[in-house]
Amino acid sequence: MLLISLFLATLFLAYSNGANDNFKGVATLFGSRTSSYQTAILWATFTTLAGAITATFLAGALIKNFSGKGLLPDAIANSPEFHLAVAIATGLTVLIATLMGFPISTTHSLTGALVGAGLVAIGLQVNFAALGTSFILPLLLSPLIAIPLGAGIYSLSGYINSKWHLPVNHKMIDGCHFLSAGIVSFTRGLNDTPKIVSLILIIEYFSIQGGAIVIAIAMALGGLLNSQKVAITMSEKITSMNHTQGLSANIVTGILVIAATRFGLPVSTTYVSVGSIFGVGISKKSKSNTRVFYQILLSWILTLPTAAIISAITYRLLQG
């Protein structure tokens, strides 16, 4: 029963992840009115699935990081109760944010859940040094890098156009925009799937490949059925954007997330994506909605302690 509960909780987490994250890669398509909502979410679903399947071959480092090994002794990191507490806490945290329309990080939620259950299991013996270098630092740096890069690339494109008066081919821009959105969604599936798969690998019936396929399907359903509120926040509330701004933001997001996945760094696609969209907005002053950005920032700050508290309580109940 414990393993069945773990499987169902992990599917719940994957569904919540898809609802909160799937639209982030295509938010600029909808926000710039390059495509309709329906077209954007279908494109996101297809490319996220492709990334999730590819993750089974390329992302072994992330699977190891999010199994809890390195933070905790193997005996605890491999226990079904620990994984179940982490899956439930992360899924609930992400779902609550989704229903409120806040784009938060599943990576950050997982990190908080790992720490919360770990503190209950072994107290202050949790490897906080590994937590800082392998989790917290990349999460903090990702938006700080994305904001100036987003502003810089959009400003550079404007400078080049004004300097050489290049002809604007809207069909080419839209084609590149769709391609860049697909790349962002692909890399999100590539980066997030192994983090969730790591929770069910203690179930001996699952291989990495089998687990990734099941997780990918649940993520796709979450995005198709419950991504509307996050879609509005990402596409319309952070900043108004044109086609070039959307393309610039996607280029930054795709490059940073691909590089992070290649080196096993658990950056948040959410933080990078929001940061790059905000960055292209501030490149034209007064275009970015700083009030909404600060609300999103507050939700990010609350993510880790919320997941940690839920995970700690759940793990204690499972022990008792």
PDB file of C-alpha atoms in Angstrom:
ATOM      1  CA  MET A   1       0.000   0.000   0.000  1.00  0.00           C
ATOM      2  CA  LEU A   2       2.856   2.372   0.778  1.00  0.00           C
ATOM      3  CA  LEU A   3       4.383   1.902  -2.688  1.00  0.00           C
ATOM      4  CA  ILE A   4       0.987   2.352  -4.364  1.00  0.00           C
ATOM      5  CA  SER A   5       0.474   5.545  -2.360  1.00  0.00           C
ATOM      6  CA  LEU A   6       3.918   6.754  -3.445  1.00  0.00           C
ATOM      7  CA  PHE A   7       3.082   6.079  -7.092  1.00  0.00           C
ATOM      8  CA  LEU A   8      -0.223   7.977  -6.866  1.00  0.00           C
ATOM      9  CA  ALA A   9       1.373  10.879  -4.958  1.00  0.00           C
ATOM     10  CA  THR A  10       4.090  11.171  -7.588  1.00  0.00           C
ATOM     11  CA  LEU A  11       1.473  11.246 -10.362  1.00  0.00           C
ATOM     12  CA  PHE A  12      -0.298  14.002  -8.395  1.00  0.00           C
ATOM     13  CA  LEU A  13       2.977  15.918  -8.206  1.00  0.00           C
ATOM     14  CA  ALA A  14       3.577  15.478 -11.954  1.00  0.00           C
ATOM     15  CA  TYR A  15       0.032  16.700 -12.691  1.00  0.00           C
ATOM     16  CA  SER A  16       0.536  19.767 -10.465  1.00  0.00           C
ATOM     17  CA  ASN A  17       3.891  20.416 -12.101  1.00  0.00           C
ATOM     18  CA  GLY A  18       2.326  20.337 -15.565  1.00  0.00           C
ATOM     19  CA  ALA A  19      -0.489  22.667 -14.491  1.00  0.00           C
ATOM     20  CA  ASN A  20       1.958  25.232 -13.107  1.00  0.00           C
ATOM     21  CA  ASP A  21       4.861  24.837 -15.532  1.00  0.00           C
ATOM     22  CA  ASN A  22       3.789  23.626 -18.962  1.00  0.00           C
ATOM     23  CA  PHE A  23       2.568  26.990 -20.229  1.00  0.00           C
ATOM     24  CA  LYS A  24       5.670  28.905 -19.156  1.00  0.00           C
ATOM     25  CA  GLY A  25       7.586  27.996 -22.288  1.00  0.00           C
ATOM     26  CA  VAL A  26       4.858  29.349 -24.579  1.00  0.00           C
ATOM     27  CA  ALA A  27       3.697  32.299 -22.450  1.00  0.00           C
ATOM     28  CA  THR A  28       5.368  34.752 -24.819  1.00  0.00           C
ATOM     29  CA  LEU A  29       3.487  33.272 -27.792  1.00  0.00           C
ATOM     30  CA  PHE A  30       0.151  33.993 -26.144  1.00  0.00           C
ATOM     31  CA  GLY A  31       1.287  37.246 -24.527  1.00  0.00           C
ATOM     32  CA  SER A  32       2.467  38.736 -27.835  1.00  0.00           C
ATOM     33  CA  ARG A  33      -0.652  37.364 -29.613  1.00  0.00           C
ATOM     34  CA  THR A  34       1.524  35.305 -31.913  1.00  0.00           C
ATOM     35  CA  SER A  35      -0.846  32.387 -31.235  1.00  0.00           C
ATOM     36  CA  SER A  36      -4.093  31.558 -29.456  1.00  0.00           C
ATOM     37  CA  TYR A  37      -4.137  29.932 -26.009  1.00  0.00           C
ATOM     38  CA  GLN A  38      -5.191  26.578 -27.491  1.00  0.00           C
ATOM     39  CA  THR A  39      -2.392  26.530 -30.059  1.00  0.00           C
ATOM     40  CA  ALA A  40       0.170  27.575 -27.467  1.00  0.00           C
ATOM     41  CA  ILE A  41      -0.763  24.896 -24.906  1.00  0.00           C
ATOM     42  CA  LEU A  42      -0.855  22.142 -27.541  1.00  0.00           C
ATOM     43  CA  TRP A  43       2.613  23.159 -28.767  1.00  0.00           C
ATOM     44  CA  ALA A  44       3.841  23.233 -25.154  1.00  0.00           C
ATOM     45  CA  THR A  45       2.403  19.775 -24.479  1.00  0.00           C
ATOM     46  CA  PHE A  46       4.028  18.195 -27.525  1.00  0.00           C
ATOM     47  CA  THR A  47       7.478  19.705 -26.941  1.00  0.00           C
ATOM     48  CA  THR A  48       7.398  19.060 -23.178  1.00  0.00           C
ATOM     49  CA  LEU A  49       6.662  15.389 -23.864  1.00  0.00           C
ATOM     50  CA  ALA A  50       9.620  15.251 -26.224  1.00  0.00           C
ATOM     51  CA  GLY A  51      11.882  16.778 -23.571  1.00  0.00           C
ATOM     52  CA  ALA A  52      10.612  14.395 -20.900  1.00  0.00           C
ATOM     53  CA  ILE A  53      11.417  11.350 -23.026  1.00  0.00           C
ATOM     54  CA  THR A  54      14.860  12.721 -23.906  1.00  0.00           C
ATOM     55  CA  ALA A  55      15.548  13.233 -20.181  1.00  0.00           C
ATOM     56  CA  THR A  56      15.781   9.476 -19.681  1.00  0.00           C
ATOM     57  CA  PHE A  57      19.084   9.487 -21.566  1.00  0.00           C
ATOM     58  CA  LEU A  58      20.696  12.802 -20.589  1.00  0.00           C
ATOM     59  CA  ALA A  59      19.780  13.841 -17.057  1.00  0.00           C
ATOM     60  CA  GLY A  60      21.200  11.224 -14.699  1.00  0.00           C
ATOM     61  CA  ALA A  61      22.827  13.872 -12.488  1.00  0.00           C
ATOM     62  CA  LEU A  62      19.492  15.479 -11.631  1.00  0.00           C
ATOM     63  CA  ILE A  63      17.917  12.106 -10.813  1.00  0.00           C
ATOM     64  CA  LYS A  64      20.682  11.505  -8.286  1.00  0.00           C
ATOM     65  CA  ASN A  65      20.414  15.019  -6.776  1.00  0.00           C
ATOM     66  CA  PHE A  66      16.678  14.834  -6.160  1.00  0.00           C
ATOM     67  CA  SER A  67      16.623  11.322  -4.726  1.00  0.00           C
ATOM     68  CA  GLY A  68      17.812  12.882  -1.458  1.00  0.00           C
ATOM     69  CA  LYS A  69      21.235  11.223  -1.623  1.00  0.00           C
ATOM     70  CA  GLY A  70      23.992  13.562  -0.530  1.00  0.00           C
ATOM     71  CA  LEU A  71      21.587  15.457   1.723  1.00  0.00           C
ATOM     72  CA  LEU A  72      20.684  12.444   3.872  1.00  0.00           C
ATOM     73  CA  PRO A  73      21.979   8.954   4.704  1.00  0.00           C
ATOM     74  CA  ASP A  74      21.041   6.420   2.019  1.00  0.00           C
ATOM     75  CA  ALA A  75      18.873   4.398   4.428  1.00  0.00           C
ATOM     76  CA  ILE A  76      16.523   7.360   4.822  1.00  0.00           C
ATOM     77  CA  ALA A  77      16.830   8.683   1.256  1.00  0.00           C
ATOM     78  CA  ASN A  78      15.744   5.268  -0.062  1.00  0.00           C
ATOM     79  CA  SER A  79      12.744   4.813   2.267  1.00  0.00           C
ATOM     80  CA  PRO A  80       9.205   4.898   0.785  1.00  0.00           C
ATOM     81  CA  GLU A  81       7.940   7.061   3.678  1.00  0.00           C
ATOM     82  CA  PHE A  82      10.505   9.756   2.900  1.00  0.00           C
ATOM     83  CA  HIS A  83       9.708   9.811  -0.827  1.00  0.00           C
ATOM     84  CA  LEU A  84       5.967   9.798  -0.148  1.00  0.00           C
ATOM     85  CA  ALA A  85       6.222  12.796   2.191  1.00  0.00           C
ATOM     86  CA  VAL A  86       8.290  14.698  -0.377  1.00  0.00           C
ATOM     87  CA  ALA A  87       5.875  13.907  -3.231  1.00  0.00           C
ATOM     88  CA  ILE A  88       2.760  14.919  -1.249  1.00  0.00           C
ATOM     89  CA  ALA A  89       4.294  18.145   0.070  1.00  0.00           C
ATOM     90  CA  THR A  90       5.669  19.231  -3.292  1.00  0.00           C
ATOM     91  CA  GLY A  91       2.442  18.425  -5.138  1.00  0.00           C
ATOM     92  CA  LEU A  92       0.295  20.337  -2.636  1.00  0.00           C
ATOM     93  CA  THR A  93       2.595  23.375  -2.640  1.00  0.00           C
ATOM     94  CA  VAL A  94       2.641  23.582  -6.438  1.00  0.00           C
ATOM     95  CA  LEU A  95      -1.114  23.004  -6.758  1.00  0.00           C
ATOM     96  CA  ILE A  96      -1.970  25.734  -4.226  1.00  0.00           C
ATOM     97  CA  ALA A  97       0.196  28.217  -6.139  1.00  0.00           C
ATOM     98  CA  THR A  98      -1.379  27.117  -9.435  1.00  0.00           C
ATOM     99  CA  LEU A  99      -4.906  27.715  -8.180  1.00  0.00           C
ATOM    100  CA  MET A 100      -3.808  31.207  -7.078  1.00  0.00           C
ATOM    101  CA  GLY A 101      -2.203  31.908 -10.465  1.00  0.00           C
ATOM    102  CA  PHE A 102       1.377  32.126  -9.196  1.00  0.00           C
ATOM    103  CA  PRO A 103       4.140  30.577 -11.341  1.00  0.00           C
ATOM    104  CA  ILE A 104       6.402  28.969  -8.735  1.00  0.00           C
ATOM    105  CA  SER A 105       9.290  26.549  -8.971  1.00  0.00           C
ATOM    106  CA  THR A 106       8.754  22.810  -8.627  1.00  0.00           C
ATOM    107  CA  THR A 107      12.520  22.621  -8.098  1.00  0.00           C
ATOM    108  CA  HIS A 108      12.284  24.966  -5.118  1.00  0.00           C
ATOM    109  CA  SER A 109       9.269  23.060  -3.764  1.00  0.00           C
ATOM    110  CA  LEU A 110      11.137  19.759  -4.032  1.00  0.00           C
ATOM    111  CA  THR A 111      14.126  21.279  -2.286  1.00  0.00           C
ATOM    112  CA  GLY A 112      11.959  22.495   0.592  1.00  0.00           C
ATOM    113  CA  ALA A 113      10.202  19.130   0.877  1.00  0.00           C
ATOM    114  CA  LEU A 114      13.523  17.259   0.955  1.00  0.00           C
ATOM    115  CA  VAL A 115      14.780  19.518   3.730  1.00  0.00           C
ATOM    116  CA  GLY A 116      11.538  19.358   5.760  1.00  0.00           C
ATOM    117  CA  ALA A 117      11.368  15.568   5.813  1.00  0.00           C
ATOM    118  CA  GLY A 118      15.123  15.406   6.313  1.00  0.00           C
ATOM    119  CA  LEU A 119      14.991  17.603   9.414  1.00  0.00           C
ATOM    120  CA  VAL A 120      12.371  15.331  10.954  1.00  0.00           C
ATOM    121  CA  ALA A 121      14.398  12.237  10.029  1.00  0.00           C
ATOM    122  CA  ILE A 122      17.868  13.264  11.209  1.00  0.00           C
ATOM    123  CA  GLY A 123      17.594  16.782  12.604  1.00  0.00           C
ATOM    124  CA  LEU A 124      20.418  19.191  11.909  1.00  0.00           C
ATOM    125  CA  GLN A 125      22.578  16.437  10.426  1.00  0.00           C
ATOM    126  CA  VAL A 126      21.136  17.329   7.011  1.00  0.00           C
ATOM    127  CA  ASN A 127      23.990  18.209   4.663  1.00  0.00           C
ATOM    128  CA  PHE A 128      23.359  21.959   4.446  1.00  0.00           C
ATOM    129  CA  ALA A 129      26.616  22.521   2.552  1.00  0.00           C
ATOM    130  CA  ALA A 130      25.348  20.324  -0.292  1.00  0.00           C
ATOM    131  CA  LEU A 131      22.013  22.114  -0.098  1.00  0.00           C
ATOM    132  CA  GLY A 132      23.649  25.510  -0.576  1.00  0.00           C
ATOM    133  CA  THR A 133      26.031  24.654  -3.400  1.00  0.00           C
ATOM    134  CA  SER A 134      23.846  22.230  -5.366  1.00  0.00           C
ATOM    135  CA  PHE A 135      20.386  23.739  -4.853  1.00  0.00           C
ATOM    136  CA  ILE A 136      20.081  27.229  -3.376  1.00  0.00           C
ATOM    137  CA  LEU A 137      22.871  28.991  -5.272  1.00  0.00           C
ATOM    138  CA  PRO A 138      21.692  27.997  -8.773  1.00  0.00           C
ATOM    139  CA  LEU A 139      18.109  28.870  -7.865  1.00  0.00           C
ATOM    140  CA  LEU A 140      19.087  32.358  -6.679  1.00  0.00           C
ATOM    141  CA  LEU A 141      21.419  33.065  -9.578  1.00  0.00           C
ATOM    142  CA  SER A 142      19.051  32.016 -12.370  1.00  0.00           C
ATOM    143  CA  PRO A 143      16.663  35.038 -12.295  1.00  0.00           C
ATOM    144  CA  LEU A 144      19.520  37.439 -11.536  1.00  0.00           C
ATOM    145  CA  ILE A 145      21.206  36.322 -14.744  1.00  0.00           C
ATOM    146  CA  ALA A 146      17.994  36.113 -16.792  1.00  0.00           C
ATOM    147  CA  ILE A 147      16.732  39.666 -16.124  1.00  0.00           C
ATOM    148  CA  PRO A 148      19.758  41.561 -17.527  1.00  0.00           C
ATOM    149  CA  LEU A 149      20.195  39.035 -20.339  1.00  0.00           C
ATOM    150  CA  GLY A 150      16.568  39.450 -21.396  1.00  0.00           C
ATOM    151  CA  ALA A 151      16.871  43.232 -21.344  1.00  0.00           C
ATOM    152  CA  GLY A 152      20.236  43.091 -23.102  1.00  0.00           C
ATOM    153  CA  ILE A 153      19.211  40.841 -25.983  1.00  0.00           C
ATOM    154  CA  TYR A 154      16.053  42.835 -26.708  1.00  0.00           C
ATOM    155  CA  SER A 155      17.947  46.144 -26.532  1.00  0.00           C
ATOM    156  CA  LEU A 156      20.634  44.724 -28.809  1.00  0.00           C
ATOM    157  CA  SER A 157      18.064  43.661 -31.396  1.00  0.00           C
ATOM    158  CA  GLY A 158      16.566  47.168 -31.315  1.00  0.00           C
ATOM    159  CA  TYR A 159      19.999  48.770 -31.710  1.00  0.00           C
ATOM    160  CA  ILE A 160      20.923  46.554 -34.660  1.00  0.00           C
ATOM    161  CA  ASN A 161      17.617  47.320 -36.369  1.00  0.00           C
ATOM    162  CA  SER A 162      17.968  51.086 -35.877  1.00  0.00           C
ATOM    163  CA  LYS A 163      21.606  51.048 -36.981  1.00  0.00           C
ATOM    164  CA  TRP A 164      21.241  49.060 -40.187  1.00  0.00           C
ATOM    165  CA  HIS A 165      17.489  49.437 -40.849  1.00  0.00           C
ATOM    166  CA  LEU A 166      17.051  45.729 -41.490  1.00  0.00           C
ATOM    167  CA  PRO A 167      13.804  44.695 -43.193  1.00  0.00           C
ATOM    168  CA  VAL A 168      11.335  43.036 -40.803  1.00  0.00           C
ATOM    169  CA  ASN A 169      10.059  39.645 -41.925  1.00  0.00           C
ATOM    170  CA  HIS A 170       7.139  38.928 -39.594  1.00  0.00           C
ATOM    171  CA  LYS A 171       6.704  35.368 -40.793  1.00  0.00           C
ATOM    172  CA  MET A 172      10.341  34.606 -40.033  1.00  0.00           C
ATOM    173  CA  ILE A 173      10.082  36.248 -36.601  1.00  0.00           C
ATOM    174  CA  ASP A 174       6.949  34.255 -35.796  1.00  0.00           C
ATOM    175  CA  GLY A 175       8.588  31.039 -36.993  1.00  0.00           C
ATOM    176  CA  CYS A 176      11.650  31.662 -34.819  1.00  0.00           C
ATOM    177  CA  HIS A 177       9.344  32.578 -31.926  1.00  0.00           C
ATOM    178  CA  PHE A 178       7.479  29.257 -32.196  1.00  0.00           C
ATOM    179  CA  LEU A 179      10.785  27.406 -32.443  1.00  0.00           C
ATOM    180  CA  SER A 180      12.202  29.184 -29.384  1.00  0.00           C
ATOM    181  CA  ALA A 181       9.010  28.467 -27.380  1.00  0.00           C
ATOM    182  CA  GLY A 182       9.284  24.824 -28.331  1.00  0.00           C
ATOM    183  CA  ILE A 183      12.917  24.771 -27.208  1.00  0.00           C
ATOM    184  CA  VAL A 184      11.994  26.299 -23.824  1.00  0.00           C
ATOM    185  CA  SER A 185       9.209  23.733 -23.301  1.00  0.00           C
ATOM    186  CA  PHE A 186      11.523  20.936 -24.435  1.00  0.00           C
ATOM    187  CA  THR A 187      14.204  21.989 -21.953  1.00  0.00           C
ATOM    188  CA  ARG A 188      11.605  22.287 -19.178  1.00  0.00           C
ATOM    189  CA  GLY A 189      10.557  18.698 -19.752  1.00  0.00           C
ATOM    190  CA  LEU A 190      14.213  17.741 -19.921  1.00  0.00           C
ATOM    191  CA  ASN A 191      15.016  19.517 -16.646  1.00  0.00           C
ATOM    192  CA  ASP A 192      11.941  18.730 -14.514  1.00  0.00           C
ATOM    193  CA  THR A 193      11.125  15.125 -15.418  1.00  0.00           C
ATOM    194  CA  PRO A 194      14.174  13.499 -13.759  1.00  0.00           C
ATOM    195  CA  LYS A 195      13.508  15.396 -10.532  1.00  0.00           C
ATOM    196  CA  ILE A 196      10.057  13.817 -10.284  1.00  0.00           C
ATOM    197  CA  VAL A 197      11.121  10.409 -11.614  1.00  0.00           C
ATOM    198  CA  SER A 198      13.695  10.136  -8.814  1.00  0.00           C
ATOM    199  CA  LEU A 199      10.853   9.782  -6.300  1.00  0.00           C
ATOM    200  CA  ILE A 200       9.469   6.521  -7.752  1.00  0.00           C
ATOM    201  CA  LEU A 201      12.684   4.722  -8.682  1.00  0.00           C
ATOM    202  CA  ILE A 202      12.622   2.907  -5.332  1.00  0.00           C
ATOM    203  CA  ILE A 203       9.606   1.050  -6.750  1.00  0.00           C
ATOM    204  CA  GLU A 204      11.367  -1.887  -8.357  1.00  0.00           C
ATOM    205  CA  TYR A 205       8.798  -2.268 -11.130  1.00  0.00           C
ATOM    206  CA  PHE A 206       9.864   1.060 -12.677  1.00  0.00           C
ATOM    207  CA  SER A 207      12.858   1.639 -14.895  1.00  0.00           C
ATOM    208  CA  ILE A 208      14.007   5.199 -15.530  1.00  0.00           C
ATOM    209  CA  GLN A 209      12.446   5.046 -18.991  1.00  0.00           C
ATOM    210  CA  GLY A 210       9.111   3.650 -17.776  1.00  0.00           C
ATOM    211  CA  GLY A 211       8.912   6.129 -14.923  1.00  0.00           C
ATOM    212  CA  ALA A 212       9.674   9.067 -17.224  1.00  0.00           C
ATOM    213  CA  ILE A 213       6.908   8.113 -19.663  1.00  0.00           C
ATOM    214  CA  VAL A 214       4.297   7.849 -16.885  1.00  0.00           C
ATOM    215  CA  ILE A 215       5.410  11.163 -15.390  1.00  0.00           C
ATOM    216  CA  ALA A 216       5.385  12.838 -18.813  1.00  0.00           C
ATOM    217  CA  ILE A 217       1.762  11.806 -19.443  1.00  0.00           C
ATOM    218  CA  ALA A 218       0.641  13.167 -16.051  1.00  0.00           C
ATOM    219  CA  MET A 219       2.504  16.428 -16.679  1.00  0.00           C
ATOM    220  CA  ALA A 220       0.835  16.785 -20.075  1.00  0.00           C
ATOM    221  CA  LEU A 221      -2.642  16.299 -18.578  1.00  0.00           C
ATOM    222  CA  GLY A 222      -1.961  18.893 -15.872  1.00  0.00           C
ATOM    223  CA  GLY A 223      -0.936  21.456 -18.460  1.00  0.00           C
ATOM    224  CA  LEU A 224      -3.920  20.777 -20.711  1.00  0.00           C
ATOM    225  CA  LEU A 225      -6.522  20.927 -17.930  1.00  0.00           C
ATOM    226  CA  ASN A 226      -5.292  23.412 -15.301  1.00  0.00           C
ATOM    227  CA  SER A 227      -2.816  25.950 -16.678  1.00  0.00           C
ATOM    228  CA  GLN A 228      -5.164  28.874 -17.432  1.00  0.00           C
ATOM    229  CA  LYS A 229      -4.518  31.029 -14.337  1.00  0.00           C
ATOM    230  CA  VAL A 230      -0.735  30.747 -14.551  1.00  0.00           C
ATOM    231  CA  ALA A 231      -1.011  31.406 -18.301  1.00  0.00           C
ATOM    232  CA  ILE A 232      -2.719  34.755 -17.684  1.00  0.00           C
ATOM    233  CA  THR A 233      -0.103  35.779 -15.103  1.00  0.00           C
ATOM    234  CA  MET A 234       2.854  34.850 -17.308  1.00  0.00           C
ATOM    235  CA  SER A 235       1.427  36.155 -20.583  1.00  0.00           C
ATOM    236  CA  GLU A 236      -0.336  39.356 -19.585  1.00  0.00           C
ATOM    237  CA  LYS A 237       0.284  40.500 -16.005  1.00  0.00           C
ATOM    238  CA  ILE A 238       4.096  40.665 -15.844  1.00  0.00           C
ATOM    239  CA  THR A 239       4.503  42.870 -18.920  1.00  0.00           C
ATOM    240  CA  SER A 240       2.964  43.632 -22.258  1.00  0.00           C
ATOM    241  CA  MET A 241       5.170  42.342 -25.047  1.00  0.00           C
ATOM    242  CA  ASN A 242       5.570  42.377 -28.790  1.00  0.00           C
ATOM    243  CA  HIS A 243       6.847  39.569 -31.000  1.00  0.00           C
ATOM    244  CA  THR A 244      10.516  40.574 -30.720  1.00  0.00           C
ATOM    245  CA  GLN A 245      10.363  40.880 -26.937  1.00  0.00           C
ATOM    246  CA  GLY A 246       8.797  37.432 -26.677  1.00  0.00           C
ATOM    247  CA  LEU A 247      11.441  35.920 -28.908  1.00  0.00           C
ATOM    248  CA  SER A 248      14.236  37.597 -26.916  1.00  0.00           C
ATOM    249  CA  ALA A 249      12.886  36.245 -23.605  1.00  0.00           C
ATOM    250  CA  ASN A 250      12.605  32.715 -24.986  1.00  0.00           C
ATOM    251  CA  ILE A 251      16.156  32.749 -26.353  1.00  0.00           C
ATOM    252  CA  VAL A 252      17.522  33.649 -22.901  1.00  0.00           C
ATOM    253  CA  THR A 253      15.397  31.030 -21.140  1.00  0.00           C
ATOM    254  CA  GLY A 254      16.293  28.247 -23.576  1.00  0.00           C
ATOM    255  CA  ILE A 255      20.052  28.886 -23.436  1.00  0.00           C
ATOM    256  CA  LEU A 256      20.228  29.100 -19.625  1.00  0.00           C
ATOM    257  CA  VAL A 257      18.081  26.014 -18.934  1.00  0.00           C
ATOM    258  CA  ILE A 258      19.885  23.859 -21.525  1.00  0.00           C
ATOM    259  CA  ALA A 259      23.251  24.829 -20.043  1.00  0.00           C
ATOM    260  CA  ALA A 260      22.022  24.083 -16.511  1.00  0.00           C
ATOM    261  CA  THR A 261      20.642  20.685 -17.498  1.00  0.00           C
ATOM    262  CA  ARG A 262      23.882  19.766 -19.252  1.00  0.00           C
ATOM    263  CA  PHE A 263      25.887  20.406 -16.056  1.00  0.00           C
ATOM    264  CA  GLY A 264      23.331  18.925 -13.646  1.00  0.00           C
ATOM    265  CA  LEU A 265      22.433  22.255 -12.029  1.00  0.00           C
ATOM    266  CA  PRO A 266      18.846  22.381 -10.700  1.00  0.00           C
ATOM    267  CA  VAL A 267      17.907  25.842 -11.952  1.00  0.00           C
ATOM    268  CA  SER A 268      14.247  26.734 -12.103  1.00  0.00           C
ATOM    269  CA  THR A 269      12.742  27.176 -15.557  1.00  0.00           C
ATOM    270  CA  THR A 270      10.142  29.332 -13.805  1.00  0.00           C
ATOM    271  CA  TYR A 271      12.678  31.760 -12.366  1.00  0.00           C
ATOM    272  CA  VAL A 272      14.586  31.989 -15.627  1.00  0.00           C
ATOM    273  CA  SER A 273      11.416  32.456 -17.688  1.00  0.00           C
ATOM    274  CA  VAL A 274       9.845  35.074 -15.396  1.00  0.00           C
ATOM    275  CA  GLY A 275      13.190  36.844 -15.110  1.00  0.00           C
ATOM    276  CA  SER A 276      13.714  37.031 -18.860  1.00  0.00           C
ATOM    277  CA  ILE A 277      10.126  38.233 -19.500  1.00  0.00           C
ATOM    278  CA  PHE A 278      10.526  40.902 -16.814  1.00  0.00           C
ATOM    279  CA  GLY A 279      13.901  41.825 -18.293  1.00  0.00           C
ATOM    280  CA  VAL A 280      12.573  42.503 -21.789  1.00  0.00           C
ATOM    281  CA  GLY A 281       9.805  44.564 -20.190  1.00  0.00           C
ATOM    282  CA  ILE A 282      12.130  46.859 -18.239  1.00  0.00           C
ATOM    283  CA  SER A 283      14.149  47.461 -21.394  1.00  0.00           C
ATOM    284  CA  LYS A 284      11.191  49.732 -22.206  1.00  0.00           C
ATOM    285  CA  LYS A 285      10.501  51.607 -18.977  1.00  0.00           C
ATOM    286  CA  SER A 286       7.038  51.395 -17.411  1.00  0.00           C
ATOM    287  CA  LYS A 287       6.158  48.306 -19.458  1.00  0.00           C
ATOM    288  CA  SER A 288       6.810  45.828 -16.648  1.00  0.00           C
ATOM    289  CA  ASN A 289       4.311  45.475 -13.809  1.00  0.00           C
ATOM    290  CA  THR A 290       6.597  45.635 -10.771  1.00  0.00           C
ATOM    291  CA  ARG A 291       3.673  45.028  -8.373  1.00  0.00           C
ATOM    292  CA  VAL A 292       2.903  41.665  -9.975  1.00  0.00           C
ATOM    293  CA  PHE A 293       6.612  40.825 -10.122  1.00  0.00           C
ATOM    294  CA  TYR A 294       6.963  41.474  -6.373  1.00  0.00           C
ATOM    295  CA  GLN A 295       3.897  39.307  -5.677  1.00  0.00           C
ATOM    296  CA  ILE A 296       5.500  36.497  -7.667  1.00  0.00           C
ATOM    297  CA  LEU A 297       8.771  37.072  -5.813  1.00  0.00           C
ATOM    298  CA  LEU A 298       6.970  36.746  -2.480  1.00  0.00           C
ATOM    299  CA  SER A 299       5.423  33.449  -3.624  1.00  0.00           C
ATOM    300  CA  TRP A 300       8.929  32.229  -4.473  1.00  0.00           C
ATOM    301  CA  ILE A 301      10.183  33.173  -0.997  1.00  0.00           C
ATOM    302  CA  LEU A 302       7.286  31.321   0.651  1.00  0.00           C
ATOM    303  CA  THR A 303       7.628  28.215  -1.540  1.00  0.00           C
ATOM    304  CA  LEU A 304      10.509  26.540   0.297  1.00  0.00           C
ATOM    305  CA  PRO A 305       9.225  26.955   3.882  1.00  0.00           C
ATOM    306  CA  THR A 306       5.681  25.967   2.843  1.00  0.00           C
ATOM    307  CA  ALA A 307       6.889  22.745   1.211  1.00  0.00           C
ATOM    308  CA  ALA A 308       9.234  22.059   4.137  1.00  0.00           C
ATOM    309  CA  ILE A 309       6.468  22.407   6.750  1.00  0.00           C
ATOM    310  CA  ILE A 310       4.006  20.201   4.831  1.00  0.00           C
ATOM    311  CA  SER A 311       6.720  17.608   4.214  1.00  0.00           C
ATOM    312  CA  ALA A 312       7.836  17.567   7.846  1.00  0.00           C
ATOM    313  CA  ILE A 313       4.270  17.084   9.117  1.00  0.00           C
ATOM    314  CA  THR A 314       3.524  14.398   6.516  1.00  0.00           C
ATOM    315  CA  TYR A 315       6.725  12.470   7.255  1.00  0.00           C
ATOM    316  CA  ARG A 316       6.034  12.590  11.000  1.00  0.00           C
ATOM    317  CA  LEU A 317       2.497  11.261  10.448  1.00  0.00           C
ATOM    318  CA  LEU A 318       3.812   8.460   8.236  1.00  0.00           C
ATOM    319  CA  GLN A 319       6.323   7.509  10.925  1.00  0.00           C
ATOM    320  CA  GLY A 320       3.738   7.494  13.690  1.00  0.00           C
TER     321      GLY A 320
END
